[in-house]
Coordinates of C-alpha atoms and ligand atoms in Angstrom, one line a residue:
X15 CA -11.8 7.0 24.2
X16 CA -13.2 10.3 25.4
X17 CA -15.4 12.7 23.5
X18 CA -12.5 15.1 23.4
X19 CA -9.9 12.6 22.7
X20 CA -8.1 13.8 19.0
X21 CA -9.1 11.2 16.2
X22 CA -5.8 10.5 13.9
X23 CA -6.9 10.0 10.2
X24 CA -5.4 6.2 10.9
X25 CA -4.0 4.2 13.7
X26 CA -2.7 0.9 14.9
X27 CA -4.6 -1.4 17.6
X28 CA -2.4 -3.1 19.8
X29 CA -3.9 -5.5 22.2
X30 CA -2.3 -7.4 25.1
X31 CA -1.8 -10.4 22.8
X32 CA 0.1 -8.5 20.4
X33 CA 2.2 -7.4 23.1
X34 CA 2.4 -10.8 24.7
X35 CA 4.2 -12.1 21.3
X36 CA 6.5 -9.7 21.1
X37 CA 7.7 -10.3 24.7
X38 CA 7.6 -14.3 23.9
X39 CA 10.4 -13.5 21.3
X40 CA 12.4 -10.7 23.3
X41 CA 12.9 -13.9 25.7
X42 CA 12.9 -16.4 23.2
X43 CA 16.7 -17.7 20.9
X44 CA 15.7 -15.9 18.2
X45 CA 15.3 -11.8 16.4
X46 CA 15.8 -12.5 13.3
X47 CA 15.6 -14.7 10.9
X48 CA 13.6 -17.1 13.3
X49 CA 10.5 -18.9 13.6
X50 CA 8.4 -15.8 13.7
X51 CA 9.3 -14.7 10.0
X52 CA 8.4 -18.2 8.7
X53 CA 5.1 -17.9 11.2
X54 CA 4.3 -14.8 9.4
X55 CA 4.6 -15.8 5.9
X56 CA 2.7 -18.4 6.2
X57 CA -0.1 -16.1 7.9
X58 CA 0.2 -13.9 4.8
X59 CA -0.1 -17.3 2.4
X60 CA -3.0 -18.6 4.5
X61 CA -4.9 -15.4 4.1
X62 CA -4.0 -14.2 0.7
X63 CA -4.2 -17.8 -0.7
X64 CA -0.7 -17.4 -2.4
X65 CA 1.4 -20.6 -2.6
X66 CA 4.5 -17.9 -1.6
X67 CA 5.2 -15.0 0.3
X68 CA 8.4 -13.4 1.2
X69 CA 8.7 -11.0 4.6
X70 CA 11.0 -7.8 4.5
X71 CA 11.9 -4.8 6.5
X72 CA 9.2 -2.5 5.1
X73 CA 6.6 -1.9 2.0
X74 CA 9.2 0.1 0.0
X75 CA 11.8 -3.1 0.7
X76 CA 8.9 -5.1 -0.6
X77 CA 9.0 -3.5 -4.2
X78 CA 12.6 -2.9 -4.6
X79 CA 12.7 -6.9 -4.5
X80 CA 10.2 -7.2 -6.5
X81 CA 11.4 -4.5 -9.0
X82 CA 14.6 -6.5 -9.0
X83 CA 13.4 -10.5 -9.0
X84 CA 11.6 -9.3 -12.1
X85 CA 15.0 -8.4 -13.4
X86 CA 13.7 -4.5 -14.2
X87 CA 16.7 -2.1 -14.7
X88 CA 18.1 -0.1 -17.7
X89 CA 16.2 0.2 -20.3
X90 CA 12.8 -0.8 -18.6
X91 CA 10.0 1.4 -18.5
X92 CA 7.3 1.0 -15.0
X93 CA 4.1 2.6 -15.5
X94 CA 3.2 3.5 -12.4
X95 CA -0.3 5.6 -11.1
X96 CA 0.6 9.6 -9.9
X97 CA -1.3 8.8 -7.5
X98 CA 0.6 6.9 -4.7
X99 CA 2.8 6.9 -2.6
X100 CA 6.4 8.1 -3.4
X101 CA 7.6 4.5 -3.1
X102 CA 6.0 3.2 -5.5
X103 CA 7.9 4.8 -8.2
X104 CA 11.1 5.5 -6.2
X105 CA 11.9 1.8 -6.2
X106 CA 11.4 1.8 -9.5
X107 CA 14.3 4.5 -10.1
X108 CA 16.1 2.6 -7.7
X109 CA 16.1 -0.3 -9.9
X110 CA 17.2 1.3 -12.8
X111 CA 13.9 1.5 -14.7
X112 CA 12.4 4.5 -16.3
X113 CA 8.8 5.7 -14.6
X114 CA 5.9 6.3 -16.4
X115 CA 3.0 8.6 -15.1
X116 CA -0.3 7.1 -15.6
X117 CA -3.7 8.9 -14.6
X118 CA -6.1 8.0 -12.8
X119 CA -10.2 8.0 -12.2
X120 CA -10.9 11.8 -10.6
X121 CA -13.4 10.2 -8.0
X122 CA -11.5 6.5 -7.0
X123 CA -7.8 7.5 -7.8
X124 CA -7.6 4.4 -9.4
X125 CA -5.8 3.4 -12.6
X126 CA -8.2 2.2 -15.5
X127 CA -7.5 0.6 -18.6
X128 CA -8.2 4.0 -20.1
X129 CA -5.5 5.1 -18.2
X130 CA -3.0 2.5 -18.5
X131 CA -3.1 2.0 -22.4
X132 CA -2.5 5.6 -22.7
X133 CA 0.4 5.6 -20.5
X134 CA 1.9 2.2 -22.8
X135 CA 0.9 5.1 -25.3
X136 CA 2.9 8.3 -24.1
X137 CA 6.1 5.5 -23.2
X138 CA 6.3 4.6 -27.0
X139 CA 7.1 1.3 -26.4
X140 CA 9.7 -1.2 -23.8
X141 CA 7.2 -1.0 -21.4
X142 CA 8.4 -3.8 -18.7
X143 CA 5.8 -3.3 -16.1
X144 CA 2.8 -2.2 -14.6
X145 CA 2.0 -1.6 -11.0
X146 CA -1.8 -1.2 -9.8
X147 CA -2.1 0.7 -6.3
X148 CA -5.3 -0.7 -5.1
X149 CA -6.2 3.0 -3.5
X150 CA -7.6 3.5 -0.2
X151 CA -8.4 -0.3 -0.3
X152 CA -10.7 -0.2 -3.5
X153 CA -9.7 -3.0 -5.9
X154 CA -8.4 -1.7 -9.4
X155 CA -9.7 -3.7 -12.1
X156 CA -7.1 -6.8 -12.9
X157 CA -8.6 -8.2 -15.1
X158 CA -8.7 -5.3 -17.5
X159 CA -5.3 -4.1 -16.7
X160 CA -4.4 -8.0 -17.4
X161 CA -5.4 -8.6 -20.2
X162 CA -3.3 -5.5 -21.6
X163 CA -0.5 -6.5 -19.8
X164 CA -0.8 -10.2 -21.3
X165 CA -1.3 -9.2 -24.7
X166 CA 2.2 -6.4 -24.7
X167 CA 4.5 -9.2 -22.3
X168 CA 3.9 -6.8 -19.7
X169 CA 4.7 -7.8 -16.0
X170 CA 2.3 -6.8 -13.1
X171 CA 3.2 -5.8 -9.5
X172 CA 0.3 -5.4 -7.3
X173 CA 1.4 -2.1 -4.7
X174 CA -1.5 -3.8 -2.4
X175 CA -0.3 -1.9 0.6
X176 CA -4.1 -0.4 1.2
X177 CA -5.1 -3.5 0.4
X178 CA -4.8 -6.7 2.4
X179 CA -8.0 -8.5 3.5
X180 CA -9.7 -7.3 0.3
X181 CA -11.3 -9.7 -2.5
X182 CA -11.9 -8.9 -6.2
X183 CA -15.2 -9.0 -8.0
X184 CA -14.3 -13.0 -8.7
X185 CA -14.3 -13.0 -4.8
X186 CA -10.4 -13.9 -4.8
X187 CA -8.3 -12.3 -2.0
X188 CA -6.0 -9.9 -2.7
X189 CA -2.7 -11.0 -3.3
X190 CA -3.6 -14.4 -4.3
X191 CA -1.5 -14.2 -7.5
X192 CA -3.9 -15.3 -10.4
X193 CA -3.4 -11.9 -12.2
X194 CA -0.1 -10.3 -11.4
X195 CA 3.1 -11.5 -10.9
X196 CA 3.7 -10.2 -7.4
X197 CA 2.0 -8.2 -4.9
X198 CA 3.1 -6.0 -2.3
X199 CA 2.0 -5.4 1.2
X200 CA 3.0 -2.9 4.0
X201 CA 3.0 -3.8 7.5
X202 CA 3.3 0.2 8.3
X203 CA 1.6 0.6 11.7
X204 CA -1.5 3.2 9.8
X205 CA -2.2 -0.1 7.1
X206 CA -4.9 -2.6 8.3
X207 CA -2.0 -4.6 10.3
X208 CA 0.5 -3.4 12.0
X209 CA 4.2 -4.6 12.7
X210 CA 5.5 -1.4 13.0
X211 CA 7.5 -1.7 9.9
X212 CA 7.3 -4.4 7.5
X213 CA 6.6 -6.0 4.4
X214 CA 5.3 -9.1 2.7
X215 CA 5.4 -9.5 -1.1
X216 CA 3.4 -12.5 -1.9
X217 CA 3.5 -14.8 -5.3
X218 CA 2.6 -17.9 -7.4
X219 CA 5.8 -18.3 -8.7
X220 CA 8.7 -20.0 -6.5
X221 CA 11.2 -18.7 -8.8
X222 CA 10.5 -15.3 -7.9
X223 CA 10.2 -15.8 -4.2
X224 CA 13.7 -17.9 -4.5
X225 CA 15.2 -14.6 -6.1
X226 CA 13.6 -12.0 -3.3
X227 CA 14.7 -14.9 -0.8
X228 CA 18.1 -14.0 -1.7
X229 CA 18.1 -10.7 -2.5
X230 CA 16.7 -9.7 0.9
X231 CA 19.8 -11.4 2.8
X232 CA 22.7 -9.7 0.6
X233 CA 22.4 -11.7 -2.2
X234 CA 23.7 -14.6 -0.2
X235 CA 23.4 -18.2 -1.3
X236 CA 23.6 -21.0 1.3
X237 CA 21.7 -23.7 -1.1
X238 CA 23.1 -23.4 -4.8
X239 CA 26.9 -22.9 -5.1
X240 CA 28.7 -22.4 -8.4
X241 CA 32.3 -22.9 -6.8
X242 CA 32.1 -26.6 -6.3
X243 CA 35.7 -26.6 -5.0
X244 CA 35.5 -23.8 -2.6
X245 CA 31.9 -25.5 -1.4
X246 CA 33.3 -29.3 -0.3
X247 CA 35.4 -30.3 1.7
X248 CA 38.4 -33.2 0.1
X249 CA 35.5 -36.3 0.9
X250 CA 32.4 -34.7 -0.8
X251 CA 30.8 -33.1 1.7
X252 CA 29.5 -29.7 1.8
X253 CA 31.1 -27.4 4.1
X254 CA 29.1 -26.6 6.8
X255 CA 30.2 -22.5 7.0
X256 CA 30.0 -21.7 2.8
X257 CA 27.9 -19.4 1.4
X258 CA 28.5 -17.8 -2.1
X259 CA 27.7 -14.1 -3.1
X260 CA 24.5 -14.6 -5.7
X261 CA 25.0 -10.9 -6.5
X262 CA 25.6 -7.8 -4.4
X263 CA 22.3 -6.7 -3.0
X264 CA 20.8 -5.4 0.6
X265 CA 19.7 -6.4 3.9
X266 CA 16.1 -6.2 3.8
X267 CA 15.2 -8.8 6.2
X268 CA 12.3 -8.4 8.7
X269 CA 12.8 -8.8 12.5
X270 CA 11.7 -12.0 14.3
X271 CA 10.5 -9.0 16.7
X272 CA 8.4 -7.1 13.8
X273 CA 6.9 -10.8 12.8
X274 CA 5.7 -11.9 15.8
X275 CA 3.4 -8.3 15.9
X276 CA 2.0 -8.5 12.9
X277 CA 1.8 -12.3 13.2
X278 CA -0.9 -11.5 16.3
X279 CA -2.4 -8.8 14.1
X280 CA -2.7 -11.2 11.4
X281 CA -5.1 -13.1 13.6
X282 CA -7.3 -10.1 13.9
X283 CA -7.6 -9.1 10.1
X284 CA -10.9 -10.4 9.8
X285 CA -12.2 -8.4 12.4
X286 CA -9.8 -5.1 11.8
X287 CA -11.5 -5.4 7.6
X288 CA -15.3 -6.0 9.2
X289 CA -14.6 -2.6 11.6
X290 CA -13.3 -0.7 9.0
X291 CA -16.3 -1.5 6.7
X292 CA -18.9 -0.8 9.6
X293 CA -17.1 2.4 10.0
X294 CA -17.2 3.6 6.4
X295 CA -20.7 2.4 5.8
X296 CA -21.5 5.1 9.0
X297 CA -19.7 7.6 7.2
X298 CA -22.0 6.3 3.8
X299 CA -25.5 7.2 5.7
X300 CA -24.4 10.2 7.3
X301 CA -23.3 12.0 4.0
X302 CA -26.3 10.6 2.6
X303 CA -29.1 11.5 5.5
X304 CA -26.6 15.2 4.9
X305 CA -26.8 15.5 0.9
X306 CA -29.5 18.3 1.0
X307 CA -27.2 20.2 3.3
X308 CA -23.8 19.4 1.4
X309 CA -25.5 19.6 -1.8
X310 CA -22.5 18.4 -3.8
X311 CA -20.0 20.8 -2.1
X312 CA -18.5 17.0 -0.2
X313 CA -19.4 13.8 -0.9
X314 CA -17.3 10.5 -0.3
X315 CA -15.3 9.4 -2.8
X316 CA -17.5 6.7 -4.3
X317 CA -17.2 3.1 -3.7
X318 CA -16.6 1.0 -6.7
X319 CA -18.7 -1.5 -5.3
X320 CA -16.6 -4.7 -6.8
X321 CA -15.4 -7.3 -4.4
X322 CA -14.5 -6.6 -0.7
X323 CA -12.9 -3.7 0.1
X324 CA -10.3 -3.6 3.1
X325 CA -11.3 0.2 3.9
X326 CA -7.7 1.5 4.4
X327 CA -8.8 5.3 3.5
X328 CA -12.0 7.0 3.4
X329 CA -11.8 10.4 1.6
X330 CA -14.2 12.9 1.2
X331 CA -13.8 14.6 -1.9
X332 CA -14.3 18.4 -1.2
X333 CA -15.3 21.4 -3.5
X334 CA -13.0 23.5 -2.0
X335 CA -13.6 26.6 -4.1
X336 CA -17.4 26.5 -3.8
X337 CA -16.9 25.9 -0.1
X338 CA -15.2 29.0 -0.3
X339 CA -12.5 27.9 2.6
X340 CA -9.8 26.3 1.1
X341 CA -7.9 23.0 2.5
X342 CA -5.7 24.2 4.8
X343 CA -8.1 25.9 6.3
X344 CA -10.6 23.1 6.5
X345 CA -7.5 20.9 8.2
X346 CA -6.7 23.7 10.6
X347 CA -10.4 23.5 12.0
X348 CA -10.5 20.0 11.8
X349 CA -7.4 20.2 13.7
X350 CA -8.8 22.4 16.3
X351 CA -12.0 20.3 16.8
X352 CA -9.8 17.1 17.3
X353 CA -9.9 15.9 13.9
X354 CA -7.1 14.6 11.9
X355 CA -6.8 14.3 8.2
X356 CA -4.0 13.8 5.6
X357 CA -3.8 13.9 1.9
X358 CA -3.5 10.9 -0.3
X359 CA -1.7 12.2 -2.1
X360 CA 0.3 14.7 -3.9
X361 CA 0.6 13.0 -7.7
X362 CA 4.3 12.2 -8.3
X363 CA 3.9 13.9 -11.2
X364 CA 3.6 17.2 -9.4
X365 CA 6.5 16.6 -7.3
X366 CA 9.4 18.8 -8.3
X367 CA 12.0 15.9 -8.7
X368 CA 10.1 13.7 -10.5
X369 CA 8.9 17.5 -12.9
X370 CA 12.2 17.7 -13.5
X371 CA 13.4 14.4 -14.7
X372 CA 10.2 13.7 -16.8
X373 CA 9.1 17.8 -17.6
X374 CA 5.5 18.3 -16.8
X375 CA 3.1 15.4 -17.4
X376 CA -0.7 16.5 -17.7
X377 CA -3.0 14.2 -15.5
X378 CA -6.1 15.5 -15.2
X379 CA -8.1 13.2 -13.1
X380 CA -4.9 12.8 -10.8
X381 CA -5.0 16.7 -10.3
X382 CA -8.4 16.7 -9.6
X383 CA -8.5 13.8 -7.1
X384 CA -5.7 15.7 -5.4
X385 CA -7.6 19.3 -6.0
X386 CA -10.5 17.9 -3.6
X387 CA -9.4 14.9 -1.5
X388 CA -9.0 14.6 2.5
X389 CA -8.8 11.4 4.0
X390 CA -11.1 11.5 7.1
X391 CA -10.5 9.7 10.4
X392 CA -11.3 5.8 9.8
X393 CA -9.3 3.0 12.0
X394 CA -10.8 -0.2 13.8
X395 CA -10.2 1.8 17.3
X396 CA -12.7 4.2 16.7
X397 CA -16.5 4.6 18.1
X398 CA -19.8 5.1 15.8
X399 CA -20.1 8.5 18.3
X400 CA -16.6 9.0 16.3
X401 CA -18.0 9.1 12.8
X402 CA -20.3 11.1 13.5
X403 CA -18.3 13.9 15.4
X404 CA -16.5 13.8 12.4
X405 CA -19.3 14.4 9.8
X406 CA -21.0 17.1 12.6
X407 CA -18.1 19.2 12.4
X408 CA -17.5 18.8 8.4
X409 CA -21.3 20.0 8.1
X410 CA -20.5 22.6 10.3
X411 CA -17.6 24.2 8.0
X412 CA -19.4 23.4 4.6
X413 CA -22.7 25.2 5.5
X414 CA -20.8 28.6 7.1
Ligands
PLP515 C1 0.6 2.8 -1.6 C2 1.8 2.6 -0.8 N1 2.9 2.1 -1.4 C3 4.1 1.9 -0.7 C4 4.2 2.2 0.6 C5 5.5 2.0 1.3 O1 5.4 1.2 2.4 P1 6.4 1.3 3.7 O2 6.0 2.6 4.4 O3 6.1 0.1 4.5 O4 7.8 1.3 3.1 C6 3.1 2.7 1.3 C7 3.1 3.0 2.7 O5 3.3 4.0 3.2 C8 1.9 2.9 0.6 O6 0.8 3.4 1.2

């Protein structure tokens, strides 16, 4: 890549072998629901460690089945971090549940148990679920959060989308299932594999991934049938075209073509989470060697330092005000200089809709996460001589 050449905050890496396994299944019997969606779940239980995982059409897909094989609806209240993707609570409504805000850490954007026990506070009680976004990679603390959720019969859906390839602090890889009920995973071409869209939810319980089974191919049943006359034929046997309506529900199946992709990316994850970290820990020493000149005006938002973290996001927190350029600004010259950056993200809380169906929530350490974050270039394409054109031209606009 060229000096010159613009940095996006994230971006896929597709290699010929990627390509290659795509082609082998455009000339292949099968696009969907083939070989390559099995392939790929088991990739996802091989790496995660979870005896189940169930492949659908995107991340969002991903919750709404797990929303649903939980059996959340009416009545049901989700607490669910401002800070996340829309998603993450939108499925939720989708379901029929009621969302609940919680806050977050100012300086991770992660839920705490702080956090989520007031949220099971401000809900006054029916709280169904919980689900931990494991921000910009960075492990919220499952344990803590479980134990709450054990002790008030409170079900837990990991939204592990920035996550995959990570461990805990128990060294247990994310998505394993030992302290949630389900976790989610995007295959969204900016997340640490790509398969252009996508999503695997993975799980220890084979009831759940039975449910999501169905409930990602239209609530179709071709193994259990209640109708036993409509299912046989005169001498016993099944017949060989049935299929019974479990309930009415969507097509959220994956693509043999979207498998195979992130099937080959799958093989790379290792490396893809060892880049990313070499990356970040640049970015670590050059704001460090630069502290004198930043002097607390930007800093990275801090690492929690528990586990492995699969760096999906490095943010720089900003002190926009004291700058005395605020963040448009600081985009727009980034912009200029080649530099792309996004915001993750604007609290749901602050989001008219959700304002005006749950009136104005106050979440101070989700406002001032938001009030100073900017997610800085960071994907396993990119050159050390990358990182530091990045923190040359942020030093550049905090000491002018
Ligand atoms: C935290 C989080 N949750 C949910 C999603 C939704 O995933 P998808 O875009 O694959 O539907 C994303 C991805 O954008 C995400 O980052």
């Amino acid at each position: 890549m060229p000096d010159e050449a613009f940095l996006p905050y994230g971006r896929h890496t597709i290699e010929a072998d990627d390509i290659g396994a795509v082609v082998d299944v455009l000339s292949g019997e099968y696009l969907t629901t083939g070989p390559a969606v099995e392939a790929l779940e088991a990739a996802f239980c091989e790496a995660t460690g979870a005896p189940h995982s169930v492949a659908c059409s995107s991340g969002a897909a991903g919750l709404h089945l797990s929303y649903l094989a939980l059996g959340l609806g009416r009545g049901d209240k989700v607490v669910v971090p401002s800070v996340t993707f829309l998603a993450t609570a939108s499925m939720a409504h989708l379901a029929g549940a009621e969302v609940i805000f919680a806050d977050v850490d100012p300086d991770t954007a992660l839920m705490t148990e702080d956090t989520f026990e007031a949220a099971i506070w401000r809900a006054g009680g029916n709280v169904a679920a919980v689900v931990p976004v494991h921000m910009c990679g960075q492990m919220v603390d499952m344990d803590a959060i479980g134990l709450i959720a054990q002790n008030s019969g409170i079900r837990i859906v990991e939204d592990a989308c920035h996550a995959l390839g990570g461990r805990d602090a128990k060294d247990c890889p994310t998505g394993q299932g030992s302290t949630s009920d389900l976790t989610m995973f995007s295959l969204h071409p900016v997340k640490t594999v790509a398969g252009g869209e996508g999503g695997v939810v993975t799980t220890a319980d084979p009831d759940l991934a039975a449910r999501m089974r169905t409930l990602r191919n239209h609530g179709m049943m071709r193994d259990r049938f209640l109708d036993a006359t409509q299912a046989t034929a005169a001498d016993g046997a099944e017949n060989p075209w049935y299929y019974e309506l479990a309930e009415p529900a969507f097509n959220y199946r994956l693509s043999d073509i979207h498998a195979a992709l992130a099937t080959s990316q799958m093989s790379k994850l290792e490396r893809f989470v060892v880049r990313r970290a070499e990356l970040r820990a640049r970015y670590e020493g050059l704001f460090a060697e630069r502290a004198s000149v930043f002097n607390g005006r930007v800093r990275l938002a801090p690492s929690t330092a528990k586990g492995r973290t699969s760096w999906h996001l490095c943010v720089a927190l900003f002190e926009f005000e004291v700058i005395g350029k605020d963040r448009a600004y600081v985009m727009r010259a980034l912009r200029e200089l080649g530099i792309g950056t996004q915001v993750h993200y604007l609290p749901l809380h602050r989001q008219p809709w959700w304002r005006q169906r749950n009136g104005n929530t106050y979440l101070p350490g989700a406002d001032s996460w938001y009030a100073r974050c900017l997610s800085l270039p960071l994907f396993p394409g990119m050159r050390d001589e990358d990182v530091d054109r990045v923190v040359d031209a942020i030093t550049a606009l905090v000491r002018f």
